PDB file of C-alpha atoms in Angstrom:
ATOM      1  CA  UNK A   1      20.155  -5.337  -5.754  1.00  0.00           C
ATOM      2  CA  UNK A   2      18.140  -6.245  -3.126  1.00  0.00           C
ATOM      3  CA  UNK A   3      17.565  -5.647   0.631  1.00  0.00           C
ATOM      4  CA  UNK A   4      18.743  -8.027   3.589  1.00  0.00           C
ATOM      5  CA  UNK A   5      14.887  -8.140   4.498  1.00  0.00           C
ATOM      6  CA  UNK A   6      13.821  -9.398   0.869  1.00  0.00           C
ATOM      7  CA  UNK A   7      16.211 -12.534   1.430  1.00  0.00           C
ATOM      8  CA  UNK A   8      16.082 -15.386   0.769  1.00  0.00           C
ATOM      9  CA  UNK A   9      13.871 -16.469  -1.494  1.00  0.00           C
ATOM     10  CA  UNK A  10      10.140 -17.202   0.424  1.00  0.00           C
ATOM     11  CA  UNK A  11       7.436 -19.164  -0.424  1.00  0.00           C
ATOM     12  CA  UNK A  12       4.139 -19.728   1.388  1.00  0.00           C
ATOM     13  CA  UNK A  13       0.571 -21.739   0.626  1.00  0.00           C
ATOM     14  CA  UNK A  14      -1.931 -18.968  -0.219  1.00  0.00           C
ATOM     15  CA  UNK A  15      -5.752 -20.452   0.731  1.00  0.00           C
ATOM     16  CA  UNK A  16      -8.185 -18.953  -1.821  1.00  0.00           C
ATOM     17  CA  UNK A  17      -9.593 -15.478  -0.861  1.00  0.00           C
ATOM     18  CA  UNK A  18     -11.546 -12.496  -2.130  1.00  0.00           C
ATOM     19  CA  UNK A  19      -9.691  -9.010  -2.217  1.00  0.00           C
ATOM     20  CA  UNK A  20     -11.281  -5.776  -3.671  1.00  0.00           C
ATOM     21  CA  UNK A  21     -10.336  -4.804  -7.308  1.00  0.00           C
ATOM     22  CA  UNK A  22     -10.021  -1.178  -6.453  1.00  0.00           C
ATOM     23  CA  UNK A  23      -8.565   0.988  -3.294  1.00  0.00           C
ATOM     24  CA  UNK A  24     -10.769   2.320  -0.562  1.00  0.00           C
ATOM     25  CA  UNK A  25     -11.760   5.896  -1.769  1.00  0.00           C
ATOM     26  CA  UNK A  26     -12.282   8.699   0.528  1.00  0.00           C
ATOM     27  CA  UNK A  27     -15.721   8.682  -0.318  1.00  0.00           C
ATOM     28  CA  UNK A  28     -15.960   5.391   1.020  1.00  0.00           C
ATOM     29  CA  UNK A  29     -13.901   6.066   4.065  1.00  0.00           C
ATOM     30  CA  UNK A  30     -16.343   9.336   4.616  1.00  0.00           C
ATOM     31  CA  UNK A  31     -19.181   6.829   5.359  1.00  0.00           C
ATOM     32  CA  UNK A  32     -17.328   5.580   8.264  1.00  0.00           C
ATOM     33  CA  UNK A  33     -15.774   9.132   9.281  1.00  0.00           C
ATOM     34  CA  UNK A  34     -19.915  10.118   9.201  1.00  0.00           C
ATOM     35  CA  UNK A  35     -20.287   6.828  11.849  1.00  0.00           C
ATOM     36  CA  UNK A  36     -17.870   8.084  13.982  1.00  0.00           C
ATOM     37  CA  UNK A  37     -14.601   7.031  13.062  1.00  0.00           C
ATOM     38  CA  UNK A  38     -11.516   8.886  13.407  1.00  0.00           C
ATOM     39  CA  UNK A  39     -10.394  11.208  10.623  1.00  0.00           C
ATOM     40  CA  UNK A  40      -6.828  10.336   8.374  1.00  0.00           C
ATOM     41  CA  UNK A  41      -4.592  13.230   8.729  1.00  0.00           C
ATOM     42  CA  UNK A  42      -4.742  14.122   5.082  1.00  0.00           C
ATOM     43  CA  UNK A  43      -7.983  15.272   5.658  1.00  0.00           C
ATOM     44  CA  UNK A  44      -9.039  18.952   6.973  1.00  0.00           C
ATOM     45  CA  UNK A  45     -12.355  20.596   8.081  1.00  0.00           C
ATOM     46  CA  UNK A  46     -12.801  23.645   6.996  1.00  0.00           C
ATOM     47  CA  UNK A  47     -16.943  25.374   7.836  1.00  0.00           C
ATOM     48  CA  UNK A  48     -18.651  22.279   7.622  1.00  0.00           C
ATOM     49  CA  UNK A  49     -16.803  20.992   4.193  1.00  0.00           C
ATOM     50  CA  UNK A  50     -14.282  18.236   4.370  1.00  0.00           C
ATOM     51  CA  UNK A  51     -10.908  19.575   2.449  1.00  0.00           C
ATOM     52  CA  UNK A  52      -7.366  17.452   0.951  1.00  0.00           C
ATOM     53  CA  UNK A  53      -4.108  18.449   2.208  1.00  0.00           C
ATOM     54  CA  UNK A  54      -2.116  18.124  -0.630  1.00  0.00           C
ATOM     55  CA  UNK A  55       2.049  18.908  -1.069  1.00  0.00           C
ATOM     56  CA  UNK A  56       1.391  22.636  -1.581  1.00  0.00           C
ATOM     57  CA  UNK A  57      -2.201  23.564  -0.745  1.00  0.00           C
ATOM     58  CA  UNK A  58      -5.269  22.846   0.319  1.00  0.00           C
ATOM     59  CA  UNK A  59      -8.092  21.379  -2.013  1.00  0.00           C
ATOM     60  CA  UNK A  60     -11.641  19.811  -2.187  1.00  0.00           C
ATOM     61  CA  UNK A  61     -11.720  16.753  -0.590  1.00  0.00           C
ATOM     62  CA  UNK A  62     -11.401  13.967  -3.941  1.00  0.00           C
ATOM     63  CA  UNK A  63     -14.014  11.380  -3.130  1.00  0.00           C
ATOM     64  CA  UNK A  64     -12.833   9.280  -6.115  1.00  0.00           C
ATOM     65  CA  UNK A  65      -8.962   9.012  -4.716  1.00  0.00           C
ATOM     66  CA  UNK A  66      -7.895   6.272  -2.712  1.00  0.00           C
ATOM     67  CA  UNK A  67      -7.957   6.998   1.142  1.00  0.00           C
ATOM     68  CA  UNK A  68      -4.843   7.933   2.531  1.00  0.00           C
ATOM     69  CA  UNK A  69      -4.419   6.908   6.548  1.00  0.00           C
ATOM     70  CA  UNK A  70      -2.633   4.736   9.095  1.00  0.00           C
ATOM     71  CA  UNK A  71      -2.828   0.919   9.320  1.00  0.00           C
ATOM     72  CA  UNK A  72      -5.272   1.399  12.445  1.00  0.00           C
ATOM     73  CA  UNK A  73      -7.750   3.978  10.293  1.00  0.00           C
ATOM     74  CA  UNK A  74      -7.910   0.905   7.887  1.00  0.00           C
ATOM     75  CA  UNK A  75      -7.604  -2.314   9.765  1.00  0.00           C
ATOM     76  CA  UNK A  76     -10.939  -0.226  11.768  1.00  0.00           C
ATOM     77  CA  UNK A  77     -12.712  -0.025   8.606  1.00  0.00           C
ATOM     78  CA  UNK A  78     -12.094  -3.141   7.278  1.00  0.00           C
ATOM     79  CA  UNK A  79     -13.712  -4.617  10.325  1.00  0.00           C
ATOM     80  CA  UNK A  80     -16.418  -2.343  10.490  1.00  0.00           C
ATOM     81  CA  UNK A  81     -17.068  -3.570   6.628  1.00  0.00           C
ATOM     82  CA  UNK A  82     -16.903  -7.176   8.031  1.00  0.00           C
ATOM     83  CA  UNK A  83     -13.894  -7.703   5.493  1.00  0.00           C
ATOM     84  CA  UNK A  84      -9.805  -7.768   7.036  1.00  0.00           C
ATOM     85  CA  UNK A  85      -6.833  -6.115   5.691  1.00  0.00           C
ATOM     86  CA  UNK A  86      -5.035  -8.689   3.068  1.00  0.00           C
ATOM     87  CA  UNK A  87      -1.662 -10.480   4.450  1.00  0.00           C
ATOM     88  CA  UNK A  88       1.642  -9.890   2.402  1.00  0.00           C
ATOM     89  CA  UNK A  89       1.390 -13.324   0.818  1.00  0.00           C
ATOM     90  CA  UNK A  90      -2.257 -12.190  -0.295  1.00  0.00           C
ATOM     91  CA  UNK A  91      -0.812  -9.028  -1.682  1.00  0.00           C
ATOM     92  CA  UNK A  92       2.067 -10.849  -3.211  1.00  0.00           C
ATOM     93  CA  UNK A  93      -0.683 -13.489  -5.024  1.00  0.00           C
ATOM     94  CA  UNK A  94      -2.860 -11.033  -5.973  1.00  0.00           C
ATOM     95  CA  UNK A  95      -0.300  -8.504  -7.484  1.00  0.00           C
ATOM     96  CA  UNK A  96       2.292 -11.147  -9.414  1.00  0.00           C
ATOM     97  CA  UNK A  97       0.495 -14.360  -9.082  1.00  0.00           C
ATOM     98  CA  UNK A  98      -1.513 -15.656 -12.309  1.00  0.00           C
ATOM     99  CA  UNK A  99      -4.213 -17.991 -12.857  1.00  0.00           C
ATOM    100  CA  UNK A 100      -2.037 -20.630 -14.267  1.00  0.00           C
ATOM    101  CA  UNK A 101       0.141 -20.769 -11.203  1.00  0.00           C
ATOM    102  CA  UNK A 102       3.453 -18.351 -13.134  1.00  0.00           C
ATOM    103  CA  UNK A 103       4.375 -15.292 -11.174  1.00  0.00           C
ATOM    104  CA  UNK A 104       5.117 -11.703 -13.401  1.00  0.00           C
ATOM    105  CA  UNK A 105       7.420  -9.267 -12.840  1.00  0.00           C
ATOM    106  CA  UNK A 106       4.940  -6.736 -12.372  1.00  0.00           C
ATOM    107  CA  UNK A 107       1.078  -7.197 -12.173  1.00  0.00           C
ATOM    108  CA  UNK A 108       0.675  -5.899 -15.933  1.00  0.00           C
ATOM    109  CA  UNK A 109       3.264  -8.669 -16.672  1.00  0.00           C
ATOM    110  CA  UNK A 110       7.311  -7.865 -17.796  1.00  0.00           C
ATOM    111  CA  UNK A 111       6.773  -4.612 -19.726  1.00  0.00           C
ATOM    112  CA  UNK A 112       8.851  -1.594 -17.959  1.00  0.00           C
ATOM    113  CA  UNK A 113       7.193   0.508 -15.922  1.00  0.00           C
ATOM    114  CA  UNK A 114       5.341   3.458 -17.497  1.00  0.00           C
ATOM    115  CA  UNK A 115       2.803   6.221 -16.783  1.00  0.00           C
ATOM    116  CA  UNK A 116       0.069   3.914 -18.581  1.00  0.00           C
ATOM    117  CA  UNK A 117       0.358   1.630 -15.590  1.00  0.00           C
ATOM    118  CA  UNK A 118       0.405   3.481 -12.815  1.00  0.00           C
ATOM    119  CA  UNK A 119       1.218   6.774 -10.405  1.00  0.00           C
ATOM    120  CA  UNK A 120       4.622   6.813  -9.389  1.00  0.00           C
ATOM    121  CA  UNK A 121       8.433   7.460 -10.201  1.00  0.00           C
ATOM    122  CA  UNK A 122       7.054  10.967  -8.680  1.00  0.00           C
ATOM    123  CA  UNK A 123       4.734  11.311 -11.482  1.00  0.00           C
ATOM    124  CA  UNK A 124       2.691  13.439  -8.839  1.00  0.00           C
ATOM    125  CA  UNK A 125       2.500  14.605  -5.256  1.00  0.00           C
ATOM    126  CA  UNK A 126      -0.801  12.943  -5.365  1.00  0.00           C
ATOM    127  CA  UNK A 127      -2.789  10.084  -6.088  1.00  0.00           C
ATOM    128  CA  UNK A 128      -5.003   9.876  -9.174  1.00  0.00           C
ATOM    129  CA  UNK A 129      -8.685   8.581  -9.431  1.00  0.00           C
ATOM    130  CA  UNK A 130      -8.928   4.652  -8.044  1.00  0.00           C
ATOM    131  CA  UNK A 131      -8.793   2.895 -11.636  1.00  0.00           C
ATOM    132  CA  UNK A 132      -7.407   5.356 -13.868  1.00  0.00           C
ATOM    133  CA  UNK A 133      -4.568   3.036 -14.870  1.00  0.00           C
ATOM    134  CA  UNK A 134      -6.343  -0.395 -16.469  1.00  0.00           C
ATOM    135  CA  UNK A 135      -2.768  -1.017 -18.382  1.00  0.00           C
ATOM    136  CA  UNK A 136      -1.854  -1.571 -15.190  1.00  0.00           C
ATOM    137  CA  UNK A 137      -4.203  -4.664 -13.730  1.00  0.00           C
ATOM    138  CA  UNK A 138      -3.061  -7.612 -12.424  1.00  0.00           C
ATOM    139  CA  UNK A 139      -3.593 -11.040 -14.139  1.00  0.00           C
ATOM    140  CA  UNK A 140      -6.495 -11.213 -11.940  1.00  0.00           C
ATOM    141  CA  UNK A 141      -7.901  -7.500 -12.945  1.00  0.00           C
ATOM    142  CA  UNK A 142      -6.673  -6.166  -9.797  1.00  0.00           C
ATOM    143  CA  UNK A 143      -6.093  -2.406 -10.162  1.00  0.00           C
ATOM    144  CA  UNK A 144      -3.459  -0.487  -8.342  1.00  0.00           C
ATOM    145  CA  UNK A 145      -1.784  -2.627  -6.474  1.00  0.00           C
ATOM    146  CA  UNK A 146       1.405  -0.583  -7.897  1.00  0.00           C
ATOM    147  CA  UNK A 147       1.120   2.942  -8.043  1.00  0.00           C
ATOM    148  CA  UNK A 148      -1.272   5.576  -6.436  1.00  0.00           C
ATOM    149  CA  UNK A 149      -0.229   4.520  -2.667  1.00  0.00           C
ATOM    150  CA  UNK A 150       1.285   1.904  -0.717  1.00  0.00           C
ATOM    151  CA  UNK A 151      -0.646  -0.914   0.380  1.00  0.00           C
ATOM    152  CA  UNK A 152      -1.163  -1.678   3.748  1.00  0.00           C
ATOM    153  CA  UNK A 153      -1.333  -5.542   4.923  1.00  0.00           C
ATOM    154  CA  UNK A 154      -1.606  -7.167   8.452  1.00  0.00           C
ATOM    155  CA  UNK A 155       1.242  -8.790   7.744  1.00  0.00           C
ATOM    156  CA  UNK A 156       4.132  -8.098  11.081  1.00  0.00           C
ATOM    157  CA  UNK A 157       7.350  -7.526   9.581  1.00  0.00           C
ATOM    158  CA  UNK A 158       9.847  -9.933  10.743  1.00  0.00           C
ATOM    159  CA  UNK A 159      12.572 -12.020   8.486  1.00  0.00           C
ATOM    160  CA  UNK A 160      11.917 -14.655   6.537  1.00  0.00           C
ATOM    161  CA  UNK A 161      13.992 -17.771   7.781  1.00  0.00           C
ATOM    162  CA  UNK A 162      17.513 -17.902   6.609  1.00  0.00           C
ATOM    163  CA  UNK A 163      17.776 -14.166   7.038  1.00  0.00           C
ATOM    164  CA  UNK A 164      21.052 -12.474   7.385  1.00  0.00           C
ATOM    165  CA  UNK A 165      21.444  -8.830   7.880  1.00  0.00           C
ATOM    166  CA  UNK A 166      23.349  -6.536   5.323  1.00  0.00           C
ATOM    167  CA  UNK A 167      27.087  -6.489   6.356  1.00  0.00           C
ATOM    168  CA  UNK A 168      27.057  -2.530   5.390  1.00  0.00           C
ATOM    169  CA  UNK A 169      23.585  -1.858   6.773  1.00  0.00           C
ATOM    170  CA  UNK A 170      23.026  -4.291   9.948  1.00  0.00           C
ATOM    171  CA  UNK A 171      20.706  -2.286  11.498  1.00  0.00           C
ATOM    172  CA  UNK A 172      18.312  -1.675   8.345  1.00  0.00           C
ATOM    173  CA  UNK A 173      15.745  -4.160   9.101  1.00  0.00           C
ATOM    174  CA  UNK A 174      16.778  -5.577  11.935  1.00  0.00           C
ATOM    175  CA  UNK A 175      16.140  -3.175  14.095  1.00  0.00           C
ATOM    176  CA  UNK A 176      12.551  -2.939  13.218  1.00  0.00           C
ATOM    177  CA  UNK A 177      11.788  -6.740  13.916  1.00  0.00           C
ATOM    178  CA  UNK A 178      10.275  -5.847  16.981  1.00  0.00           C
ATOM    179  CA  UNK A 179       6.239  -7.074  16.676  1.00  0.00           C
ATOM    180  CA  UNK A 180       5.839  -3.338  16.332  1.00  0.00           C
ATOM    181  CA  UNK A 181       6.081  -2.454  12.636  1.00  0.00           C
ATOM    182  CA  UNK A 182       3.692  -3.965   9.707  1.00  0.00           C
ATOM    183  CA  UNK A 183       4.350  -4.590   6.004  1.00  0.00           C
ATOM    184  CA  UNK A 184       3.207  -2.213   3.526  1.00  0.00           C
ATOM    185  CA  UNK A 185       3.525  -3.355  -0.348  1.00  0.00           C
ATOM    186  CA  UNK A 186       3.501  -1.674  -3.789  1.00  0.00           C
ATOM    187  CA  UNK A 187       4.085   2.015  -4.449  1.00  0.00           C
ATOM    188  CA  UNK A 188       3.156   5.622  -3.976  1.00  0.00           C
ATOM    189  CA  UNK A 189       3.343   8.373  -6.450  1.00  0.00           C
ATOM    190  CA  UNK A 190       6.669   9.468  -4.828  1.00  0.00           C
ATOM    191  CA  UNK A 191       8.091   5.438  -5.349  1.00  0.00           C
ATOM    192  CA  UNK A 192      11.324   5.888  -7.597  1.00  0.00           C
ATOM    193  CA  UNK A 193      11.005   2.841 -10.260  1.00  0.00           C
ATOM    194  CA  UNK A 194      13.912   1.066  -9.216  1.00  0.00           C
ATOM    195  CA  UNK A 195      11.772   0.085  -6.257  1.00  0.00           C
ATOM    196  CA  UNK A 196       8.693  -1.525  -8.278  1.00  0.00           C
ATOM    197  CA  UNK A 197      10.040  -5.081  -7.720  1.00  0.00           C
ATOM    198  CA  UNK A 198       7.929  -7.779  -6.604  1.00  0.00           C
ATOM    199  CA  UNK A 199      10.674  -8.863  -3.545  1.00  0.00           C
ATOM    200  CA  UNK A 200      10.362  -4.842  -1.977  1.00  0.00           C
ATOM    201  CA  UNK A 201       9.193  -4.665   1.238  1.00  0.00           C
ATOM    202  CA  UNK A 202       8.036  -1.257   3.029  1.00  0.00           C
ATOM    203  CA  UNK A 203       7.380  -0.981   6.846  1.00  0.00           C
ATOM    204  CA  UNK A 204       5.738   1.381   9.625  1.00  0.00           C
ATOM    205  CA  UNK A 205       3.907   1.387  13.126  1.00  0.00           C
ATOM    206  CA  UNK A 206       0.153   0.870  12.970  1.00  0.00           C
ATOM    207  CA  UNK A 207      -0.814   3.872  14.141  1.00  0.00           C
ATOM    208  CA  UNK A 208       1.929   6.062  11.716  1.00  0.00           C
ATOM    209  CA  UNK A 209      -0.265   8.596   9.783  1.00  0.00           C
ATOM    210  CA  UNK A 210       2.029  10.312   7.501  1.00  0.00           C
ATOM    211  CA  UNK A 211       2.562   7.846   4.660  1.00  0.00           C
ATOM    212  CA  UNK A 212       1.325   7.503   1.398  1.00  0.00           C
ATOM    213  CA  UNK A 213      -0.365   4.163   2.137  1.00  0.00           C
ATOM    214  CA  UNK A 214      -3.944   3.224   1.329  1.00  0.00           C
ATOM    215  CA  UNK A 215      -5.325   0.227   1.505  1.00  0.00           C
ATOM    216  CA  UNK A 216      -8.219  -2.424   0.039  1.00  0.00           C
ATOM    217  CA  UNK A 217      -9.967  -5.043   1.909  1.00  0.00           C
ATOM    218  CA  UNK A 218     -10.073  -8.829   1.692  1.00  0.00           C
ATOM    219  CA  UNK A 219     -11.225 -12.057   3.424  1.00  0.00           C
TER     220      UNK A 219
END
């Protein structure tokens, strides 16, 4: 199975590029919060001390998780780092593409999703420490790009040519192809694992705060 917007099969040139191995953390992100940036909505001040609002409850801010925020929050960090937010082909190299030109399954390679290589299947409510899951690297030794939060490209979402919409579903992509939504890649810890296929596609506004999504940056 397969949604309308993952068909047909799409190809693009990738130009050579750099990409972080791990998520932005929130103690990264605090460095830019400290410079005046805008705070993501997971995060809470509480007398002077920066706090994580988890599922149920309220906890120390986790400096080592990844940064959960909108497309904005990161797209402004990235710049501010002189770096970009990767494009979905750049996410889709990085994650399944291999040195010797094959693609995988998965980054790891065809083995079946498992809690060795990453957060999700609703493993947790919330992410784990950027890196925990090394089982789960790309052929590059790109960590997390499955798992522990939904990546965030600048990628518009729009069809690839050839599409057709879903004669049961018209309106489930197409009425987001409006310049108005961007591609998000990958998984959060609340990703069932029938969805951890290379061809899934994720969506919402820029400036949406309330997703699992992270981010890394590349150029």
């Amino acid at each position: 199975f397969g949604w309308d917007n993952e068909r047909p099969h799409h190809a693009e040139d990738v130009a050579a590029f750099f990409i972080q191995r791990h998520d932005v953390t929130n103690a990264q992100y605090l460095e830019f919060v400290d410079s005046g940036a805008s705070t993501p909505l997971f995060w809470e001040r509480i007398d002077g001390a920066w706090y994580w609002r988890g599922m149920f409850e309220l906890i120390p801010l986790p400096l080592s998780w990844p940064v959960y925020l909108s497309q904005a929050e990161a797209s402004a960090y990235a710049a501010w780092r002189g770096w970009r937010l990767p494009t979905e082909a750049e996410y889709q190299r990085a994650a399944y593409g291999t040195p010797e030109g094959s693609e995988r399954t998965h980054p790891w390679g065809d083995a079946s999703p498992s809690s060795s290589h990453g957060v999700f299947d609703f493993a947790s409510w919330d992410p784990e420490p950027a890196g925990s899951h090394p089982a789960g690297r790309s052929a590059w030794g790109i960590e997390d790009l499955v798992g522990n939060g939904w990546e965030w490209t600048r990628t518009v979402f729009a069809p690839f040519p050839g599409f057709r919409p879903l004669p049961s579903y018209p309106e489930y992509s197409a009425d987001f192809f409006d310049g108005e939504h961007v591609v998000m890649k990958g998984a959060s810890p609340a990703t069932a694992r029938e969805l951890l296929r290379p061809t899934f596609r994720n969506w919402f506004r820029p400036r949406y705060p309330y997703v699992y999504a992270t981010f890394r940056c590349a150029r």
